[in-house]
Structures are given as structure tokens and as C-alpha cells.
PDB file of C-alpha atoms and ligand atoms in Angstrom:
ATOM      1  CA  MET A  19     -17.525 -10.154   1.198  1.00 67.00           C
ATOM      2  CA  THR A  20     -14.336 -12.091   0.293  1.00 78.00           C
ATOM      3  CA  ASP A  21     -15.949 -13.296  -2.960  1.00 81.00           C
ATOM      4  CA  LYS A  22     -16.857  -9.708  -3.805  1.00 77.00           C
ATOM      5  CA  LEU A  23     -13.254  -8.587  -3.136  1.00 71.00           C
ATOM      6  CA  ASN A  24     -11.824 -11.456  -5.179  1.00 84.00           C
ATOM      7  CA  GLY A  25     -14.153 -10.509  -8.039  1.00 87.00           C
ATOM      8  CA  LEU A  26     -13.055  -6.881  -7.809  1.00 87.00           C
ATOM      9  CA  GLU A  27      -9.383  -7.908  -7.744  1.00 86.00           C
ATOM     10  CA  LYS A  28      -9.907 -10.030 -10.872  1.00 88.00           C
ATOM     11  CA  GLU A  29     -11.639  -7.129 -12.585  1.00 90.00           C
ATOM     12  CA  VAL A  30      -8.747  -4.768 -11.742  1.00 86.00           C
ATOM     13  CA  MET A  31      -6.213  -7.306 -13.051  1.00 88.00           C
ATOM     14  CA  GLN A  32      -8.175  -7.799 -16.279  1.00 90.00           C
ATOM     15  CA  THR A  33      -8.260  -4.045 -16.816  1.00 90.00           C
ATOM     16  CA  MET A  34      -4.522  -3.750 -16.099  1.00 90.00           C
ATOM     17  CA  LYS A  35      -3.753  -6.565 -18.555  1.00 92.00           C
ATOM     18  CA  LYS A  36      -5.566  -4.640 -21.288  1.00 93.00           C
ATOM     19  CA  ILE A  37      -3.442  -1.523 -20.639  1.00 94.00           C
ATOM     20  CA  TYR A  38      -0.016  -2.661 -19.416  1.00 96.00           C
ATOM     21  CA  THR A  39       2.620  -5.254 -20.329  1.00 97.00           C
ATOM     22  CA  GLU A  40       3.276  -8.188 -17.998  1.00 96.00           C
ATOM     23  CA  THR A  41       6.536  -6.545 -16.891  1.00 97.00           C
ATOM     24  CA  VAL A  42       4.737  -3.317 -15.925  1.00 97.00           C
ATOM     25  CA  ILE A  43       2.135  -5.272 -13.970  1.00 96.00           C
ATOM     26  CA  ASP A  44       4.832  -7.312 -12.217  1.00 96.00           C
ATOM     27  CA  HIS A  45       6.772  -4.193 -11.126  1.00 97.00           C
ATOM     28  CA  ALA A  46       3.578  -2.313 -10.205  1.00 96.00           C
ATOM     29  CA  MET A  47       2.216  -5.174  -8.082  1.00 94.00           C
ATOM     30  CA  ASN A  48       5.575  -6.270  -6.606  1.00 96.00           C
ATOM     31  CA  PRO A  49       7.746  -3.151  -6.603  1.00 98.00           C
ATOM     32  CA  ARG A  50      11.436  -3.688  -5.887  1.00 97.00           C
ATOM     33  CA  ASN A  51      13.669  -1.441  -3.805  1.00 97.00           C
ATOM     34  CA  THR A  52      11.028   0.426  -1.849  1.00 97.00           C
ATOM     35  CA  ASP A  53      12.904   1.054   1.413  1.00 88.00           C
ATOM     36  CA  LYS A  54      14.427   4.433   2.123  1.00 94.00           C
ATOM     37  CA  ILE A  55      18.243   4.330   2.428  1.00 95.00           C
ATOM     38  CA  ASN A  56      19.383   6.075   5.589  1.00 92.00           C
ATOM     39  CA  ASN A  57      22.383   8.338   5.178  1.00 90.00           C
ATOM     40  CA  ALA A  58      22.140   7.992   1.400  1.00 94.00           C
ATOM     41  CA  ASP A  59      25.035   9.132  -0.778  1.00 94.00           C
ATOM     42  CA  GLY A  60      22.678  10.559  -3.362  1.00 95.00           C
ATOM     43  CA  PHE A  61      19.061  11.678  -3.076  1.00 96.00           C
ATOM     44  CA  ALA A  62      16.502  13.430  -5.256  1.00 97.00           C
ATOM     45  CA  SER A  63      12.798  14.163  -5.110  1.00 97.00           C
ATOM     46  CA  ILE A  64      11.076  15.421  -8.233  1.00 97.00           C
ATOM     47  CA  THR A  65       7.427  16.253  -8.797  1.00 97.00           C
ATOM     48  CA  GLY A  66       6.280  16.028 -12.395  1.00 93.00           C
ATOM     49  CA  SER A  67       3.822  18.320 -14.143  1.00 89.00           C
ATOM     50  CA  CYS A  68       1.075  15.768 -13.371  1.00 91.00           C
ATOM     51  CA  GLY A  69       1.640  16.332  -9.632  1.00 95.00           C
ATOM     52  CA  ASP A  70       3.203  12.928  -8.919  1.00 96.00           C
ATOM     53  CA  THR A  71       6.480  12.708  -7.036  1.00 97.00           C
ATOM     54  CA  ILE A  72       9.305  10.178  -7.203  1.00 98.00           C
ATOM     55  CA  LYS A  73      12.035  10.111  -4.561  1.00 98.00           C
ATOM     56  CA  ILE A  74      15.230   8.126  -5.147  1.00 98.00           C
ATOM     57  CA  TRP A  75      17.980   7.248  -2.684  1.00 97.00           C
ATOM     58  CA  LEU A  76      21.390   5.945  -3.778  1.00 97.00           C
ATOM     59  CA  LYS A  77      24.210   4.209  -1.995  1.00 97.00           C
ATOM     60  CA  VAL A  78      27.441   4.649  -3.932  1.00 96.00           C
ATOM     61  CA  ASN A  79      30.795   3.033  -3.333  1.00 93.00           C
ATOM     62  CA  ASP A  80      33.758   4.329  -5.298  1.00 88.00           C
ATOM     63  CA  CYS A  81      31.518   5.732  -8.087  1.00 90.00           C
ATOM     64  CA  LYS A  82      29.619   2.408  -8.336  1.00 96.00           C
ATOM     65  CA  ILE A  83      25.938   2.289  -7.332  1.00 97.00           C
ATOM     66  CA  VAL A  84      25.593  -0.431  -4.725  1.00 97.00           C
ATOM     67  CA  GLY A  85      22.064   0.413  -3.563  1.00 97.00           C
ATOM     68  CA  SER A  86      19.102   2.218  -5.069  1.00 98.00           C
ATOM     69  CA  THR A  87      15.604   2.660  -3.674  1.00 98.00           C
ATOM     70  CA  PHE A  88      12.507   4.727  -4.452  1.00 98.00           C
ATOM     71  CA  TRP A  89       9.188   6.039  -3.193  1.00 98.00           C
ATOM     72  CA  THR A  90       6.300   7.497  -5.155  1.00 98.00           C
ATOM     73  CA  ASP A  91       2.765   8.717  -4.624  1.00 97.00           C
ATOM     74  CA  GLY A  92       2.062   8.174  -8.328  1.00 95.00           C
ATOM     75  CA  CYS A  93       0.010   5.682 -10.324  1.00 93.00           C
ATOM     76  CA  SER A  94       0.794   2.023 -11.098  1.00 94.00           C
ATOM     77  CA  ALA A  95       2.926   3.046 -14.084  1.00 96.00           C
ATOM     78  CA  THR A  96       4.976   5.395 -11.901  1.00 97.00           C
ATOM     79  CA  VAL A  97       5.535   2.615  -9.364  1.00 98.00           C
ATOM     80  CA  ALA A  98       6.679   0.304 -12.182  1.00 98.00           C
ATOM     81  CA  CYS A  99       9.034   3.004 -13.539  1.00 98.00           C
ATOM     82  CA  GLY A 100      10.590   3.656 -10.114  1.00 98.00           C
ATOM     83  CA  SER A 101      10.961  -0.070  -9.507  1.00 98.00           C
ATOM     84  CA  VAL A 102      12.591  -0.883 -12.840  1.00 98.00           C
ATOM     85  CA  ALA A 103      14.789   2.257 -12.826  1.00 98.00           C
ATOM     86  CA  THR A 104      16.231   1.392  -9.409  1.00 98.00           C
ATOM     87  CA  GLU A 105      16.894  -2.156 -10.641  1.00 97.00           C
ATOM     88  CA  MET A 106      18.626  -0.859 -13.784  1.00 97.00           C
ATOM     89  CA  VAL A 107      21.140   1.359 -11.985  1.00 97.00           C
ATOM     90  CA  LYS A 108      22.262  -1.240  -9.450  1.00 92.00           C
ATOM     91  CA  SER A 109      25.903  -2.218  -9.979  1.00 88.00           C
ATOM     92  CA  GLN A 110      26.369   0.473 -12.637  1.00 95.00           C
ATOM     93  CA  ASN A 111      28.963   3.162 -12.318  1.00 95.00           C
ATOM     94  CA  ILE A 112      27.619   6.699 -12.136  1.00 95.00           C
ATOM     95  CA  THR A 113      28.558   7.511 -15.745  1.00 95.00           C
ATOM     96  CA  GLN A 114      26.517   4.558 -17.031  1.00 95.00           C
ATOM     97  CA  ALA A 115      23.611   5.390 -14.700  1.00 96.00           C
ATOM     98  CA  LEU A 116      23.576   9.040 -15.784  1.00 96.00           C
ATOM     99  CA  ALA A 117      22.944   7.851 -19.342  1.00 96.00           C
ATOM    100  CA  ILE A 118      19.699   6.044 -18.470  1.00 97.00           C
ATOM    101  CA  SER A 119      16.906   7.670 -20.431  1.00 98.00           C
ATOM    102  CA  GLN A 120      13.132   7.664 -20.584  1.00 98.00           C
ATOM    103  CA  ASN A 121      13.390   5.321 -23.578  1.00 98.00           C
ATOM    104  CA  ASP A 122      15.631   2.860 -21.683  1.00 98.00           C
ATOM    105  CA  ILE A 123      13.020   2.640 -18.928  1.00 98.00           C
ATOM    106  CA  LEU A 124      10.175   2.292 -21.444  1.00 98.00           C
ATOM    107  CA  GLU A 125      12.109  -0.452 -23.223  1.00 98.00           C
ATOM    108  CA  ALA A 126      12.802  -2.326 -19.967  1.00 98.00           C
ATOM    109  CA  LEU A 127       9.078  -2.264 -19.205  1.00 98.00           C
ATOM    110  CA  GLY A 128       8.060  -3.350 -22.706  1.00 98.00           C
ATOM    111  CA  GLY A 129       6.407   0.047 -23.247  1.00 97.00           C
ATOM    112  CA  LEU A 130       3.718   2.151 -21.592  1.00 97.00           C
ATOM    113  CA  PRO A 131       0.510   3.692 -22.930  1.00 96.00           C
ATOM    114  CA  GLU A 132       0.946   7.193 -24.387  1.00 96.00           C
ATOM    115  CA  GLY A 133      -0.633   8.809 -21.329  1.00 94.00           C
ATOM    116  CA  ASN A 134       1.936   7.182 -19.020  1.00 95.00           C
ATOM    117  CA  ARG A 135       5.130   7.744 -20.975  1.00 96.00           C
ATOM    118  CA  HIS A 136       5.921  10.795 -18.833  1.00 96.00           C
ATOM    119  CA  CYS A 137       6.158   8.474 -15.775  1.00 97.00           C
ATOM    120  CA  ALA A 138       9.339   6.990 -17.309  1.00 98.00           C
ATOM    121  CA  LEU A 139      10.702  10.488 -17.961  1.00 97.00           C
ATOM    122  CA  LEU A 140      10.085  11.424 -14.325  1.00 97.00           C
ATOM    123  CA  ALA A 141      11.942   8.303 -13.137  1.00 98.00           C
ATOM    124  CA  ALA A 142      14.893   9.000 -15.491  1.00 98.00           C
ATOM    125  CA  LYS A 143      15.081  12.642 -14.349  1.00 98.00           C
ATOM    126  CA  THR A 144      15.000  11.628 -10.689  1.00 98.00           C
ATOM    127  CA  ILE A 145      17.804   9.076 -11.159  1.00 97.00           C
ATOM    128  CA  LYS A 146      19.936  11.763 -12.841  1.00 97.00           C
ATOM    129  CA  ALA A 147      19.196  14.281 -10.081  1.00 97.00           C
ATOM    130  CA  ALA A 148      20.111  11.737  -7.368  1.00 97.00           C
ATOM    131  CA  ILE A 149      23.440  11.087  -9.112  1.00 96.00           C
ATOM    132  CA  GLN A 150      24.030  14.840  -9.427  1.00 96.00           C
ATOM    133  CA  ASP A 151      23.341  15.106  -5.704  1.00 95.00           C
ATOM    134  CA  TYR A 152      25.943  12.385  -5.059  1.00 95.00           C
ATOM    135  CA  ILE A 153      28.496  14.311  -7.145  1.00 93.00           C
ATOM    136  CA  THR A 154      27.707  17.546  -5.286  1.00 92.00           C
ATOM    137  CA  MET A 155      27.931  15.866  -1.861  1.00 89.00           C
ATOM    138  CA  ARG A 156      31.352  14.466  -2.743  1.00 85.00           C
ATOM    139  CA  LYS A 157      32.590  17.966  -3.518  1.00 81.00           C
ATOM    140  CA  GLU A 158      30.769  19.705  -0.685  1.00 80.00           C
ATOM    141  CA  PRO A 159      29.956  17.110   1.999  1.00 77.00           C
ATOM    142  CA  TRP A 160      28.788  19.766   4.473  1.00 75.00           C
ATOM    143  CA  LYS A 161      25.669  20.253   2.289  1.00 76.00           C
ATOM    144  CA  LYS A 162      24.423  16.814   3.385  1.00 74.00           C
ATOM    145  CA  ALA A 163      23.418  18.327   6.738  1.00 73.00           C
ATOM    146  CA  TYR A 164      20.874  20.555   4.920  1.00 74.00           C
ATOM    147  CA  ARG A 165      19.440  17.870   2.676  1.00 74.00           C
ATOM    148  CA  LYS A 166      15.779  16.956   3.276  1.00 72.00           C
ATOM    149  CA  CYS A 167      15.395  13.239   2.677  1.00 68.00           C
TER     150      CYS A 167
HETATM  151 FE1  FES B 215       2.325  11.262 -13.595  1.00 82.72          FE
HETATM  152 FE2  FES B 215       2.744   8.693 -13.554  1.00 82.72          FE
HETATM  153  S1  FES B 215       4.174  10.255 -13.148  1.00 82.72           S
HETATM  154  S2  FES B 215       0.832   9.663 -13.960  1.00 82.72           S
END
């Protein structure tokens, strides 16, 4: 049974290596920043046209992102995009983080197949929305009580 599983695991890895870069595989197999942040300063949950969702939580101190985590029910590429995007925004101020684009995420991952490029767009949009949420909560902190995260 274990031999069969090991064989299957090898097969999956070989298939992944044909499709994805080493960086994508690393982030997909060992995703960073996967814990939810309680009492987050910024939060967003976006579902893409493919039906996959990314949620992002931010901890912000004086306009600087000091913590960033994600969750997704998407594919390996989506996991890699959430992982790398949350790494990219750490220690950035919100203006820098707002500028992160689909292309920045694709570049950090060394690219994605055409059919998965939208995963990077979803991650970039969710980061932006979480920062927008932070900005809104600073102006209207009472809204935090109605946030579902
Ligand atoms: Fe849709 Fe990745 S976000 S397949």
C-alpha cells in the first residue's frame, strides 16, 4: 500500500514538474502564511469567475503590513499565488502593497501556464481589497463589527 502511495506521489510530482516552475511547486506544497489572523486590520474574500475563493487577512501597524495570511479552496496554482502574494506584501507599506499586480505575482512565481494566470489576478485583487478594507476600517471602525471573516 505504501509503495503504491509513494509511486502515486512520484507520478503527481512528475506531472507538476512538467507544468509548473520549481517556485510554484514549492509554494503549492509548502504554503506560507496559512493561519487566519484574529481581529485582522484588513480582510477580503473574493471568488473568481472559475469559482475558486481566496481570503486574505492583514495585520497593519502604522500603514505598514506586519502580518499577512491567506486561505483558498482553489487549485495548486491558487495556493502558490496566495502564498507568494502574502510573502510579497509583508513589511511593505500599504501604498507599495496596493501596487502589487497580477504580473508581479506571476514574475515572483517564475510564471504560470496560460490556464492558471487568472489565479495570480485573483490573488492580486484580494490583496487590494484587503488593503481597501483596512483603509475603510480606519475611517469607520464601527464597520468591523459587521465584517464576516
Ligand atoms: Fe481559478 Fe486558480 S483561481 S483555477
